[in-house]
Amino acid sequence: EDYYVDVDNVEGGRSATAYLLSRGHRRIATVSGPPDMPAGIDRLKGFRVEMAAAGLEPLGVENGDFTEVGGALAMNRILSTGVELDALFVASDLMARGAYTALREKGIEPGRDIAVIGFDDSSVSTALTPALTTVRQPSLTQGRHMASVLLDILAGRPAAHATMLPTEVVGRASA
């Protein structure tokens, strides 16, 4: 049987979207992760659940590939439809960096003209200008839990098969 330690990506996507909604944004799109990766699927599910709960339809959903280039390409696909967004949920900080580039090429300034929230709380989030509001994953805690499970298995002790860790929104200047 498999053992895993993961973050609650559905809740992370939901809380990112709730954060945008709580600030009055209603014209929201998303650059989602790959449709064949659990993290991408779950973050998009959380986004869709929260939008539906607010009675809203996303103004755009484009898959990225968790890379900067993928984020820029997905953002360009959303912008090419002509929709006027007031907020964007991007399923990774790296893709958000690409989205910043694509937005600026169209004269749209992140944090001023459009609220942007990412996911990961990686070093990219604080390197961007404006600093990226993001969903923090407890990576260090995740690693400790995985090591603990492995040590329990190796020692023949009972170990948790599934551990889900919470995420939290970290507010910065972009949203």
PDB file of C-alpha atoms in Angstrom:
ATOM      1  CA  GLU A   1       0.000   0.000   0.000  1.00  0.00           C
ATOM      2  CA  ASP A   2       1.176   3.524  -0.796  1.00  0.00           C
ATOM      3  CA  TYR A   3       2.176   6.126   1.750  1.00  0.00           C
ATOM      4  CA  TYR A   4       2.119   9.837   1.012  1.00  0.00           C
ATOM      5  CA  VAL A   5       2.397  13.248   2.606  1.00  0.00           C
ATOM      6  CA  ASP A   6       0.888  16.074   0.589  1.00  0.00           C
ATOM      7  CA  VAL A   7      -0.622  19.517   0.961  1.00  0.00           C
ATOM      8  CA  ASP A   8      -4.352  20.045   0.613  1.00  0.00           C
ATOM      9  CA  ASN A   9      -4.237  21.445  -2.912  1.00  0.00           C
ATOM     10  CA  VAL A  10      -8.043  21.625  -3.242  1.00  0.00           C
ATOM     11  CA  GLU A  11      -8.239  23.767  -0.103  1.00  0.00           C
ATOM     12  CA  GLY A  12      -5.289  25.846  -1.308  1.00  0.00           C
ATOM     13  CA  GLY A  13      -7.031  26.626  -4.601  1.00  0.00           C
ATOM     14  CA  ARG A  14     -10.244  27.370  -2.751  1.00  0.00           C
ATOM     15  CA  SER A  15      -8.578  29.689  -0.234  1.00  0.00           C
ATOM     16  CA  ALA A  16      -6.657  31.552  -2.982  1.00  0.00           C
ATOM     17  CA  THR A  17      -9.938  32.203  -4.776  1.00  0.00           C
ATOM     18  CA  ALA A  18     -11.722  33.148  -1.538  1.00  0.00           C
ATOM     19  CA  TYR A  19      -8.930  35.659  -0.876  1.00  0.00           C
ATOM     20  CA  LEU A  20      -9.557  37.344  -4.240  1.00  0.00           C
ATOM     21  CA  LEU A  21     -13.328  37.314  -3.726  1.00  0.00           C
ATOM     22  CA  SER A  22     -12.969  38.790  -0.220  1.00  0.00           C
ATOM     23  CA  ARG A  23     -11.261  41.792  -1.804  1.00  0.00           C
ATOM     24  CA  GLY A  24     -14.176  42.433  -4.143  1.00  0.00           C
ATOM     25  CA  HIS A  25     -12.813  40.796  -7.280  1.00  0.00           C
ATOM     26  CA  ARG A  26     -15.414  39.100  -9.489  1.00  0.00           C
ATOM     27  CA  ARG A  27     -13.846  38.961 -12.966  1.00  0.00           C
ATOM     28  CA  ILE A  28     -11.393  36.176 -12.254  1.00  0.00           C
ATOM     29  CA  ALA A  29      -9.446  33.797 -14.493  1.00  0.00           C
ATOM     30  CA  THR A  30      -6.926  31.087 -13.693  1.00  0.00           C
ATOM     31  CA  VAL A  31      -3.716  29.723 -15.118  1.00  0.00           C
ATOM     32  CA  SER A  32      -4.025  26.150 -13.915  1.00  0.00           C
ATOM     33  CA  GLY A  33      -1.424  23.455 -13.577  1.00  0.00           C
ATOM     34  CA  PRO A  34      -1.084  20.499 -15.924  1.00  0.00           C
ATOM     35  CA  PRO A  35      -4.369  18.585 -16.316  1.00  0.00           C
ATOM     36  CA  ASP A  36      -2.567  15.266 -15.787  1.00  0.00           C
ATOM     37  CA  MET A  37      -0.937  16.139 -12.446  1.00  0.00           C
ATOM     38  CA  PRO A  38      -2.826  15.740  -9.147  1.00  0.00           C
ATOM     39  CA  ALA A  39      -1.643  19.130  -7.846  1.00  0.00           C
ATOM     40  CA  GLY A  40      -2.869  20.857 -11.014  1.00  0.00           C
ATOM     41  CA  ILE A  41      -6.187  19.022 -10.963  1.00  0.00           C
ATOM     42  CA  ASP A  42      -6.801  19.704  -7.270  1.00  0.00           C
ATOM     43  CA  ARG A  43      -5.873  23.409  -7.331  1.00  0.00           C
ATOM     44  CA  LEU A  44      -8.227  23.931 -10.279  1.00  0.00           C
ATOM     45  CA  LYS A  45     -10.974  22.020  -8.461  1.00  0.00           C
ATOM     46  CA  GLY A  46     -10.625  24.316  -5.437  1.00  0.00           C
ATOM     47  CA  PHE A  47     -10.798  27.376  -7.702  1.00  0.00           C
ATOM     48  CA  ARG A  48     -13.933  26.078  -9.438  1.00  0.00           C
ATOM     49  CA  VAL A  49     -15.627  25.130  -6.142  1.00  0.00           C
ATOM     50  CA  GLU A  50     -15.103  28.604  -4.656  1.00  0.00           C
ATOM     51  CA  MET A  51     -16.168  30.413  -7.841  1.00  0.00           C
ATOM     52  CA  ALA A  52     -19.344  28.302  -8.020  1.00  0.00           C
ATOM     53  CA  ALA A  53     -20.080  28.962  -4.334  1.00  0.00           C
ATOM     54  CA  ALA A  54     -19.914  32.690  -5.133  1.00  0.00           C
ATOM     55  CA  GLY A  55     -22.266  32.193  -8.089  1.00  0.00           C
ATOM     56  CA  LEU A  56     -19.549  33.133 -10.575  1.00  0.00           C
ATOM     57  CA  GLU A  57     -18.118  31.630 -13.736  1.00  0.00           C
ATOM     58  CA  PRO A  58     -14.379  31.863 -14.414  1.00  0.00           C
ATOM     59  CA  LEU A  59     -13.559  34.347 -17.197  1.00  0.00           C
ATOM     60  CA  GLY A  60     -10.813  32.054 -18.396  1.00  0.00           C
ATOM     61  CA  VAL A  61      -9.186  28.741 -17.535  1.00  0.00           C
ATOM     62  CA  GLU A  62      -5.967  27.922 -19.343  1.00  0.00           C
ATOM     63  CA  ASN A  63      -3.577  25.111 -18.510  1.00  0.00           C
ATOM     64  CA  GLY A  64       0.044  25.928 -17.879  1.00  0.00           C
ATOM     65  CA  ASP A  65       2.770  23.383 -17.274  1.00  0.00           C
ATOM     66  CA  PHE A  66       4.179  24.725 -13.985  1.00  0.00           C
ATOM     67  CA  THR A  67       6.893  26.615 -15.924  1.00  0.00           C
ATOM     68  CA  GLU A  68       7.433  30.331 -16.476  1.00  0.00           C
ATOM     69  CA  VAL A  69       7.007  29.973 -20.249  1.00  0.00           C
ATOM     70  CA  GLY A  70       3.844  27.912 -19.755  1.00  0.00           C
ATOM     71  CA  GLY A  71       2.438  30.633 -17.489  1.00  0.00           C
ATOM     72  CA  ALA A  72       3.128  33.326 -20.086  1.00  0.00           C
ATOM     73  CA  LEU A  73       1.566  31.282 -22.904  1.00  0.00           C
ATOM     74  CA  ALA A  74      -1.549  30.494 -20.841  1.00  0.00           C
ATOM     75  CA  MET A  75      -1.898  34.166 -19.830  1.00  0.00           C
ATOM     76  CA  ASN A  76      -1.636  35.210 -23.479  1.00  0.00           C
ATOM     77  CA  ARG A  77      -4.396  32.733 -24.396  1.00  0.00           C
ATOM     78  CA  ILE A  78      -6.650  34.252 -21.726  1.00  0.00           C
ATOM     79  CA  LEU A  79      -5.856  37.822 -22.839  1.00  0.00           C
ATOM     80  CA  SER A  80      -6.442  36.941 -26.509  1.00  0.00           C
ATOM     81  CA  THR A  81     -10.137  36.361 -25.739  1.00  0.00           C
ATOM     82  CA  GLY A  82     -10.529  40.067 -24.914  1.00  0.00           C
ATOM     83  CA  VAL A  83     -11.956  39.507 -21.429  1.00  0.00           C
ATOM     84  CA  GLU A  84     -11.348  42.256 -18.901  1.00  0.00           C
ATOM     85  CA  LEU A  85     -10.084  40.653 -15.719  1.00  0.00           C
ATOM     86  CA  ASP A  86      -9.736  42.139 -12.284  1.00  0.00           C
ATOM     87  CA  ALA A  87      -7.977  39.126 -10.755  1.00  0.00           C
ATOM     88  CA  LEU A  88      -5.969  36.028 -11.602  1.00  0.00           C
ATOM     89  CA  PHE A  89      -5.216  32.829  -9.693  1.00  0.00           C
ATOM     90  CA  VAL A  90      -2.051  31.145 -10.946  1.00  0.00           C
ATOM     91  CA  ALA A  91      -1.402  27.573  -9.782  1.00  0.00           C
ATOM     92  CA  SER A  92       2.346  28.135  -9.237  1.00  0.00           C
ATOM     93  CA  ASP A  93       4.617  31.073  -8.477  1.00  0.00           C
ATOM     94  CA  LEU A  94       6.837  30.235 -11.456  1.00  0.00           C
ATOM     95  CA  MET A  95       3.859  30.408 -13.834  1.00  0.00           C
ATOM     96  CA  ALA A  96       2.863  33.688 -12.132  1.00  0.00           C
ATOM     97  CA  ARG A  97       6.233  35.153 -13.145  1.00  0.00           C
ATOM     98  CA  GLY A  98       5.398  34.269 -16.748  1.00  0.00           C
ATOM     99  CA  ALA A  99       1.922  35.755 -16.347  1.00  0.00           C
ATOM    100  CA  TYR A 100       3.464  39.020 -15.044  1.00  0.00           C
ATOM    101  CA  THR A 101       5.530  39.217 -18.245  1.00  0.00           C
ATOM    102  CA  ALA A 102       2.537  38.554 -20.516  1.00  0.00           C
ATOM    103  CA  LEU A 103       0.381  41.088 -18.648  1.00  0.00           C
ATOM    104  CA  ARG A 104       3.046  43.798 -18.850  1.00  0.00           C
ATOM    105  CA  GLU A 105       3.466  43.200 -22.590  1.00  0.00           C
ATOM    106  CA  LYS A 106      -0.213  44.217 -22.885  1.00  0.00           C
ATOM    107  CA  GLY A 107       0.229  47.267 -20.643  1.00  0.00           C
ATOM    108  CA  ILE A 108      -1.482  45.635 -17.651  1.00  0.00           C
ATOM    109  CA  GLU A 109       0.388  46.129 -14.372  1.00  0.00           C
ATOM    110  CA  PRO A 110       0.134  43.293 -11.804  1.00  0.00           C
ATOM    111  CA  GLY A 111      -0.925  44.534  -8.387  1.00  0.00           C
ATOM    112  CA  ARG A 112      -2.352  47.764  -9.819  1.00  0.00           C
ATOM    113  CA  ASP A 113      -4.551  46.865 -12.799  1.00  0.00           C
ATOM    114  CA  ILE A 114      -5.088  43.213 -11.859  1.00  0.00           C
ATOM    115  CA  ALA A 115      -4.753  41.283  -8.599  1.00  0.00           C
ATOM    116  CA  VAL A 116      -2.555  38.194  -8.917  1.00  0.00           C
ATOM    117  CA  ILE A 117      -2.203  35.312  -6.472  1.00  0.00           C
ATOM    118  CA  GLY A 118       0.186  32.403  -6.960  1.00  0.00           C
ATOM    119  CA  PHE A 119       0.805  29.085  -5.258  1.00  0.00           C
ATOM    120  CA  ASP A 120       3.897  27.643  -3.497  1.00  0.00           C
ATOM    121  CA  ASP A 121       5.440  30.619  -1.655  1.00  0.00           C
ATOM    122  CA  SER A 122       8.687  29.855  -3.443  1.00  0.00           C
ATOM    123  CA  SER A 123      11.617  32.280  -3.617  1.00  0.00           C
ATOM    124  CA  VAL A 124      10.066  33.561  -6.870  1.00  0.00           C
ATOM    125  CA  SER A 125       7.175  35.099  -4.918  1.00  0.00           C
ATOM    126  CA  THR A 126       9.358  37.607  -3.076  1.00  0.00           C
ATOM    127  CA  ALA A 127      11.687  38.213  -6.044  1.00  0.00           C
ATOM    128  CA  LEU A 128       8.823  39.520  -8.193  1.00  0.00           C
ATOM    129  CA  THR A 129       7.813  43.179  -8.259  1.00  0.00           C
ATOM    130  CA  PRO A 130       5.289  43.653  -6.845  1.00  0.00           C
ATOM    131  CA  ALA A 131       5.856  40.816  -4.377  1.00  0.00           C
ATOM    132  CA  LEU A 132       3.431  38.000  -5.124  1.00  0.00           C
ATOM    133  CA  THR A 133       0.531  37.131  -2.854  1.00  0.00           C
ATOM    134  CA  THR A 134       0.631  33.338  -2.764  1.00  0.00           C
ATOM    135  CA  VAL A 135      -0.487  30.140  -1.093  1.00  0.00           C
ATOM    136  CA  ARG A 136       2.228  28.758   1.172  1.00  0.00           C
ATOM    137  CA  GLN A 137       2.973  25.071   1.144  1.00  0.00           C
ATOM    138  CA  PRO A 138       4.695  23.837   4.302  1.00  0.00           C
ATOM    139  CA  SER A 139       7.534  22.142   2.385  1.00  0.00           C
ATOM    140  CA  LEU A 140       9.837  21.706   5.378  1.00  0.00           C
ATOM    141  CA  THR A 141       7.018  20.204   7.448  1.00  0.00           C
ATOM    142  CA  GLN A 142       6.118  17.962   4.509  1.00  0.00           C
ATOM    143  CA  GLY A 143       9.689  16.673   4.330  1.00  0.00           C
ATOM    144  CA  ARG A 144       9.783  16.012   8.080  1.00  0.00           C
ATOM    145  CA  HIS A 145       6.504  14.094   7.918  1.00  0.00           C
ATOM    146  CA  MET A 146       7.754  11.988   4.996  1.00  0.00           C
ATOM    147  CA  ALA A 147      10.976  11.168   6.840  1.00  0.00           C
ATOM    148  CA  SER A 148       9.006  10.226   9.954  1.00  0.00           C
ATOM    149  CA  VAL A 149       6.714   7.913   7.972  1.00  0.00           C
ATOM    150  CA  LEU A 150       9.712   6.276   6.309  1.00  0.00           C
ATOM    151  CA  LEU A 151      11.476   5.758   9.644  1.00  0.00           C
ATOM    152  CA  ASP A 152       8.306   4.208  11.111  1.00  0.00           C
ATOM    153  CA  ILE A 153       8.013   1.835   8.140  1.00  0.00           C
ATOM    154  CA  LEU A 154      11.672   0.831   8.365  1.00  0.00           C
ATOM    155  CA  ALA A 155      11.344   0.218  12.116  1.00  0.00           C
ATOM    156  CA  GLY A 156       8.221  -1.904  11.601  1.00  0.00           C
ATOM    157  CA  ARG A 157       6.015   0.586  13.461  1.00  0.00           C
ATOM    158  CA  PRO A 158       2.552   1.561  12.254  1.00  0.00           C
ATOM    159  CA  ALA A 159       2.677   4.591   9.951  1.00  0.00           C
ATOM    160  CA  ALA A 160       0.041   6.897   8.562  1.00  0.00           C
ATOM    161  CA  HIS A 161      -0.747   6.030   4.935  1.00  0.00           C
ATOM    162  CA  ALA A 162      -2.039   9.483   4.039  1.00  0.00           C
ATOM    163  CA  THR A 163      -1.097  12.787   5.628  1.00  0.00           C
ATOM    164  CA  MET A 164      -2.613  16.015   4.339  1.00  0.00           C
ATOM    165  CA  LEU A 165      -1.038  19.291   5.447  1.00  0.00           C
ATOM    166  CA  PRO A 166      -2.775  22.670   5.433  1.00  0.00           C
ATOM    167  CA  THR A 167      -1.837  25.643   3.250  1.00  0.00           C
ATOM    168  CA  GLU A 168      -2.121  29.329   4.053  1.00  0.00           C
ATOM    169  CA  VAL A 169      -2.489  32.492   2.007  1.00  0.00           C
ATOM    170  CA  VAL A 170       0.422  34.907   2.367  1.00  0.00           C
ATOM    171  CA  GLY A 171      -0.717  38.412   1.465  1.00  0.00           C
ATOM    172  CA  ARG A 172       1.723  40.643  -0.389  1.00  0.00           C
ATOM    173  CA  ALA A 173       1.483  43.598  -2.803  1.00  0.00           C
ATOM    174  CA  SER A 174       0.140  41.778  -5.892  1.00  0.00           C
ATOM    175  CA  ALA A 175      -3.358  41.140  -4.511  1.00  0.00           C
TER     176      ALA A 175
END
